[in-house]
């Protein structure tokens, strides 16, 4: 392969697409698939064929566009029109609207994104605040290209960075990465260039390049969307890294729960080999490199670097002490460079556009952009990419559109099980590695989980402890036993059996676990508890002293009842109650049978008349 | 349990008999039987020349591997953070009640195994349920009944 050949492929692709009048992109990311986008795609293709439009309209399957909750998402051309929830209620009817848009440019009002006041409708996604506030670099091609078509990636500039890098001196590449200020997107935020350099300088052969696609943080799906939506970007970054560091073999570790990512990556690897971007003598440089996918086995701890390497070696994924760094002795005791998949995907951009460009984005200590999964009780849930330093308020209320049902914002959880909950008073905080750490939370991999007044912070602490008790590998006592003790205490508090002194006891355990644990799972396990105690102590006290759960979540402490004056007898609560313990005639006051009620709160969340009260 | 040696050998060969791929082999075997039968575990360990205890350690360490037979359909209720906050535990509760099993168990008729999972990566559609390969977003206790009958009737 030569650069001329790349240009040719790009040209051919352009020619191929030019014959079409219209391009229609249907999101086939995981979110939209679960909302029915594959069915929509098939039906739409059928009708296109039936109507004899196949020669005029190119229908593409793409990766995630970001607005997952409103999927299936359909975008026309280069962001001219965005349709949302297409085919969710009625596939045939919506496909008809799509065809009409194609035939006569008639825009289907009801499929457009609506503004908050319900009157404003947005046609182009670029006008929707959710997109307008973003700066998409890593995600620039996500939702644009067909991830299974390498030609389209090449047409969009793909593999040019690889060519350029292979002409550069390896030290120069590492210099660029270092000067760009890129920090690892996997959680810790370690400077990427420095890591590469130590791996390059380490003694021993062979060396390994590893991509961490484990994404164990619950509530995070950036890496998944990237591997599914633009797999070649990850590969290209890894190949460049391999060249710079002096490695000929790469591995991508993908979690077991992500079969579609494995599938798309496998296809991408196959194609890259066919085109000569992997294999021997890449771009006639004499450099050889190959990549193998390794499927994880559903263990959170395997995202930790040493555990991940054990896992690839065919062992149980237990971490080991890191007095010897993995860049010196990692996989099979050989120098190994592990980066997160998003980190890898940043690399081609840095090579293409230069380190100065990358360093000009973001804040002093955190350069570039970061992809976040904005989920929980926020209106526009989905995937976003913003420059580092944007404030929490801009993200949650600007891009996210605020809290669902206009409830009160309570906290945002970042950093997954190693992170913490940040309360409303810090909404003006710029989001970057250092400021989140200062607040007692963490950047983590980029999950941002928004909570409202109906979420109990003690319950959230219990949730993370349950998770960590389950996921601790059990190798060291402070983590194995200590986290369990913390769980038991918090569980007791939630059950209404909290005692004076529990909070102090939790804080003491937290210190011991942090000091005595071998890996970062244990060391950071107390964070969700500590941050909720720090910012929401009153909620703990309400549980312990008053035996009350203000948010109405902890089942032992609450009771739901119907306020007769407010109940209109709409029957909705009775219909939704999972144990059918609500009775009442239509248009008459309803009642709850307390003996049967399981206190799930479904009735409360569904009643539109505020007629259900939590005590 | 009848073990198909031919199939096991095919799987072993697919990975060139390389013991670092033991987890992948287990996953492939599990695709065949929906769980990892003890005899297959033993066979693989013998062939790879590793002690049974080592193979057993790997098989029990990873959640993706089940040593217990599974039902015809596996229901995964997501209990990741986003799903937890939007009512995931209530959904699990509903499945437990309707199917009359506890998390981790299989219904008497061998139709469903009920499990939880810590995030499936479609968190925007929380609470999420996955049955075999199919995702159901924004589930409620009403959809729980629908999901169960869809798979019961559809076999
Ligand atoms: C318990 C635990 C789980 C982790 N899970 C992940 C993960 O899922 N993905 C990831 O990229 N990094 C994860 N990490 C961080 C990795 O150990 C490692 O720091 C990172 O992959 C390095 O890449 P980066 O420098 O590009 O961030 C985890 C760390 C710990 C302690
Ligand atoms: S801190 Fe926990 S997860 Fe980490 S090695 Fe120790 S027991 Fe295992
Ligand atoms: S949903 Fe509210 S208003 Fe309707 S019947 Fe139930 S309590 Fe009454
Ligand atoms: S809390 Fe749940 S179980 Fe109780 S009445 Fe309301 S919906 Fe029914
Ligand atoms: S999966 Fe379609 S927008 Fe995210
Ligand atoms: S938290 Fe349930 S899918 Fe992510």
PDB file of C-alpha atoms in Angstrom, chain B residues 16-145:
ATOM      1  CA  UNK B  16      -3.741 -24.237  18.387  1.00  0.00           C
ATOM      2  CA  UNK B  17      -3.869 -25.982  21.754  1.00  0.00           C
ATOM      3  CA  UNK B  18      -2.461 -22.803  23.322  1.00  0.00           C
ATOM      4  CA  UNK B  19      -3.257 -22.800  27.026  1.00  0.00           C
ATOM      5  CA  UNK B  20      -3.434 -19.029  27.242  1.00  0.00           C
ATOM      6  CA  UNK B  21      -6.708 -19.332  25.347  1.00  0.00           C
ATOM      7  CA  UNK B  22      -8.320 -21.534  27.973  1.00  0.00           C
ATOM      8  CA  UNK B  23     -10.986 -18.937  28.774  1.00  0.00           C
ATOM      9  CA  UNK B  24     -11.895 -18.573  25.103  1.00  0.00           C
ATOM     10  CA  UNK B  25     -12.148 -22.364  24.856  1.00  0.00           C
ATOM     11  CA  UNK B  26     -14.464 -22.443  27.852  1.00  0.00           C
ATOM     12  CA  UNK B  27     -16.583 -19.740  26.256  1.00  0.00           C
ATOM     13  CA  UNK B  28     -16.823 -21.730  23.042  1.00  0.00           C
ATOM     14  CA  UNK B  29     -17.790 -24.887  24.899  1.00  0.00           C
ATOM     15  CA  UNK B  30     -20.358 -22.942  26.831  1.00  0.00           C
ATOM     16  CA  UNK B  31     -21.877 -21.780  23.560  1.00  0.00           C
ATOM     17  CA  UNK B  32     -22.519 -25.446  22.765  1.00  0.00           C
ATOM     18  CA  UNK B  33     -23.936 -26.577  26.100  1.00  0.00           C
ATOM     19  CA  UNK B  34     -25.016 -23.247  27.630  1.00  0.00           C
ATOM     20  CA  UNK B  35     -22.749 -24.120  30.559  1.00  0.00           C
ATOM     21  CA  UNK B  36     -19.388 -25.740  31.140  1.00  0.00           C
ATOM     22  CA  UNK B  37     -19.920 -29.403  31.982  1.00  0.00           C
ATOM     23  CA  UNK B  38     -17.365 -30.763  34.470  1.00  0.00           C
ATOM     24  CA  UNK B  39     -16.269 -33.496  32.080  1.00  0.00           C
ATOM     25  CA  UNK B  40     -15.408 -31.012  29.364  1.00  0.00           C
ATOM     26  CA  UNK B  41     -13.408 -28.987  31.860  1.00  0.00           C
ATOM     27  CA  UNK B  42     -11.480 -32.099  32.800  1.00  0.00           C
ATOM     28  CA  UNK B  43     -10.883 -33.048  29.197  1.00  0.00           C
ATOM     29  CA  UNK B  44      -9.541 -29.623  28.275  1.00  0.00           C
ATOM     30  CA  UNK B  45      -7.218 -29.531  31.301  1.00  0.00           C
ATOM     31  CA  UNK B  46      -5.838 -32.962  30.424  1.00  0.00           C
ATOM     32  CA  UNK B  47      -5.227 -31.993  26.839  1.00  0.00           C
ATOM     33  CA  UNK B  48      -3.575 -28.706  27.752  1.00  0.00           C
ATOM     34  CA  UNK B  49      -1.495 -30.422  30.372  1.00  0.00           C
ATOM     35  CA  UNK B  50      -2.548 -28.203  33.211  1.00  0.00           C
ATOM     36  CA  UNK B  51      -3.739 -29.331  36.632  1.00  0.00           C
ATOM     37  CA  UNK B  52      -7.498 -29.597  37.008  1.00  0.00           C
ATOM     38  CA  UNK B  53      -7.348 -27.151  39.916  1.00  0.00           C
ATOM     39  CA  UNK B  54      -5.886 -24.459  37.650  1.00  0.00           C
ATOM     40  CA  UNK B  55      -8.588 -24.948  35.059  1.00  0.00           C
ATOM     41  CA  UNK B  56     -11.204 -24.958  37.779  1.00  0.00           C
ATOM     42  CA  UNK B  57      -9.795 -21.722  39.155  1.00  0.00           C
ATOM     43  CA  UNK B  58     -10.194 -20.032  35.785  1.00  0.00           C
ATOM     44  CA  UNK B  59     -13.672 -21.459  35.271  1.00  0.00           C
ATOM     45  CA  UNK B  60     -14.890 -20.208  38.638  1.00  0.00           C
ATOM     46  CA  UNK B  61     -13.131 -16.843  38.525  1.00  0.00           C
ATOM     47  CA  UNK B  62     -14.963 -15.514  35.489  1.00  0.00           C
ATOM     48  CA  UNK B  63     -18.643 -14.763  35.726  1.00  0.00           C
ATOM     49  CA  UNK B  64     -19.164 -15.532  32.066  1.00  0.00           C
ATOM     50  CA  UNK B  65     -18.579 -19.221  32.787  1.00  0.00           C
ATOM     51  CA  UNK B  66     -21.263 -21.241  34.480  1.00  0.00           C
ATOM     52  CA  UNK B  67     -20.634 -24.661  35.945  1.00  0.00           C
ATOM     53  CA  UNK B  68     -24.337 -25.078  36.589  1.00  0.00           C
ATOM     54  CA  UNK B  69     -26.659 -26.084  33.740  1.00  0.00           C
ATOM     55  CA  UNK B  70     -28.634 -23.166  32.405  1.00  0.00           C
ATOM     56  CA  UNK B  71     -32.154 -22.897  31.133  1.00  0.00           C
ATOM     57  CA  UNK B  72     -33.182 -22.518  27.553  1.00  0.00           C
ATOM     58  CA  UNK B  73     -33.192 -18.735  27.813  1.00  0.00           C
ATOM     59  CA  UNK B  74     -30.984 -16.612  30.005  1.00  0.00           C
ATOM     60  CA  UNK B  75     -32.481 -13.403  31.332  1.00  0.00           C
ATOM     61  CA  UNK B  76     -29.938 -10.769  32.285  1.00  0.00           C
ATOM     62  CA  UNK B  77     -31.315  -7.927  34.335  1.00  0.00           C
ATOM     63  CA  UNK B  78     -28.899  -5.019  34.316  1.00  0.00           C
ATOM     64  CA  UNK B  79     -28.025  -3.690  37.756  1.00  0.00           C
ATOM     65  CA  UNK B  80     -25.403  -1.204  36.588  1.00  0.00           C
ATOM     66  CA  UNK B  81     -25.471   2.269  38.105  1.00  0.00           C
ATOM     67  CA  UNK B  82     -27.726   3.833  35.498  1.00  0.00           C
ATOM     68  CA  UNK B  83     -30.126   0.908  35.628  1.00  0.00           C
ATOM     69  CA  UNK B  84     -30.021   0.773  39.417  1.00  0.00           C
ATOM     70  CA  UNK B  85     -31.067   4.408  39.666  1.00  0.00           C
ATOM     71  CA  UNK B  86     -33.894   3.992  37.218  1.00  0.00           C
ATOM     72  CA  UNK B  87     -35.438   1.004  38.924  1.00  0.00           C
ATOM     73  CA  UNK B  88     -33.367  -2.033  37.923  1.00  0.00           C
ATOM     74  CA  UNK B  89     -33.779  -3.708  41.327  1.00  0.00           C
ATOM     75  CA  UNK B  90     -37.563  -3.525  40.970  1.00  0.00           C
ATOM     76  CA  UNK B  91     -37.317  -5.206  37.593  1.00  0.00           C
ATOM     77  CA  UNK B  92     -35.225  -8.026  39.032  1.00  0.00           C
ATOM     78  CA  UNK B  93     -37.754  -8.294  41.811  1.00  0.00           C
ATOM     79  CA  UNK B  94     -40.570  -8.633  39.324  1.00  0.00           C
ATOM     80  CA  UNK B  95     -38.788 -11.383  37.409  1.00  0.00           C
ATOM     81  CA  UNK B  96     -38.094 -13.235  40.655  1.00  0.00           C
ATOM     82  CA  UNK B  97     -41.714 -12.996  41.633  1.00  0.00           C
ATOM     83  CA  UNK B  98     -43.254 -13.874  38.295  1.00  0.00           C
ATOM     84  CA  UNK B  99     -40.870 -16.727  37.522  1.00  0.00           C
ATOM     85  CA  UNK B 100     -40.725 -17.828  41.133  1.00  0.00           C
ATOM     86  CA  UNK B 101     -36.939 -18.200  41.173  1.00  0.00           C
ATOM     87  CA  UNK B 102     -34.111 -16.373  42.846  1.00  0.00           C
ATOM     88  CA  UNK B 103     -31.366 -14.608  40.955  1.00  0.00           C
ATOM     89  CA  UNK B 104     -28.870 -17.198  39.724  1.00  0.00           C
ATOM     90  CA  UNK B 105     -31.398 -20.007  39.498  1.00  0.00           C
ATOM     91  CA  UNK B 106     -33.271 -21.751  36.726  1.00  0.00           C
ATOM     92  CA  UNK B 107     -37.018 -22.249  36.562  1.00  0.00           C
ATOM     93  CA  UNK B 108     -38.344 -25.747  37.224  1.00  0.00           C
ATOM     94  CA  UNK B 109     -39.341 -26.243  33.607  1.00  0.00           C
ATOM     95  CA  UNK B 110     -35.803 -25.423  32.475  1.00  0.00           C
ATOM     96  CA  UNK B 111     -37.062 -22.504  30.435  1.00  0.00           C
ATOM     97  CA  UNK B 112     -35.381 -19.507  32.087  1.00  0.00           C
ATOM     98  CA  UNK B 113     -32.223 -18.797  34.029  1.00  0.00           C
ATOM     99  CA  UNK B 114     -32.363 -15.473  35.826  1.00  0.00           C
ATOM    100  CA  UNK B 115     -29.147 -13.505  36.233  1.00  0.00           C
ATOM    101  CA  UNK B 116     -28.032  -9.977  36.846  1.00  0.00           C
ATOM    102  CA  UNK B 117     -25.273  -8.126  35.043  1.00  0.00           C
ATOM    103  CA  UNK B 118     -23.339  -4.967  35.881  1.00  0.00           C
ATOM    104  CA  UNK B 119     -23.949  -2.873  32.758  1.00  0.00           C
ATOM    105  CA  UNK B 120     -24.561  -3.858  29.183  1.00  0.00           C
ATOM    106  CA  UNK B 121     -23.444  -0.566  27.722  1.00  0.00           C
ATOM    107  CA  UNK B 122     -26.825   0.721  26.597  1.00  0.00           C
ATOM    108  CA  UNK B 123     -27.327   2.709  29.772  1.00  0.00           C
ATOM    109  CA  UNK B 124     -29.353   5.431  28.071  1.00  0.00           C
ATOM    110  CA  UNK B 125     -32.157   2.908  27.849  1.00  0.00           C
ATOM    111  CA  UNK B 126     -32.095   2.010  31.523  1.00  0.00           C
ATOM    112  CA  UNK B 127     -33.484  -0.116  33.025  1.00  0.00           C
ATOM    113  CA  UNK B 128     -32.253  -2.673  30.556  1.00  0.00           C
ATOM    114  CA  UNK B 129     -32.994  -6.377  30.290  1.00  0.00           C
ATOM    115  CA  UNK B 130     -31.295  -8.765  27.910  1.00  0.00           C
ATOM    116  CA  UNK B 131     -32.767 -12.137  27.062  1.00  0.00           C
ATOM    117  CA  UNK B 132     -30.291 -14.317  25.174  1.00  0.00           C
ATOM    118  CA  UNK B 133     -29.117 -11.858  22.504  1.00  0.00           C
ATOM    119  CA  UNK B 134     -32.055  -9.501  22.564  1.00  0.00           C
ATOM    120  CA  UNK B 135     -32.159  -6.214  24.488  1.00  0.00           C
ATOM    121  CA  UNK B 136     -35.233  -4.648  26.012  1.00  0.00           C
ATOM    122  CA  UNK B 137     -34.851  -1.020  27.017  1.00  0.00           C
ATOM    123  CA  UNK B 138     -36.873   1.067  29.465  1.00  0.00           C
ATOM    124  CA  UNK B 139     -38.502  -1.909  31.051  1.00  0.00           C
ATOM    125  CA  UNK B 140     -41.285  -1.707  33.604  1.00  0.00           C
ATOM    126  CA  UNK B 141     -42.950  -4.421  35.597  1.00  0.00           C
ATOM    127  CA  UNK B 142     -45.607  -4.539  32.895  1.00  0.00           C
ATOM    128  CA  UNK B 143     -42.997  -5.287  30.230  1.00  0.00           C
ATOM    129  CA  UNK B 144     -41.587  -8.027  32.439  1.00  0.00           C
ATOM    130  CA  UNK B 145     -44.740 -10.046  31.863  1.00  0.00           C
TER     131      UNK B 145
END
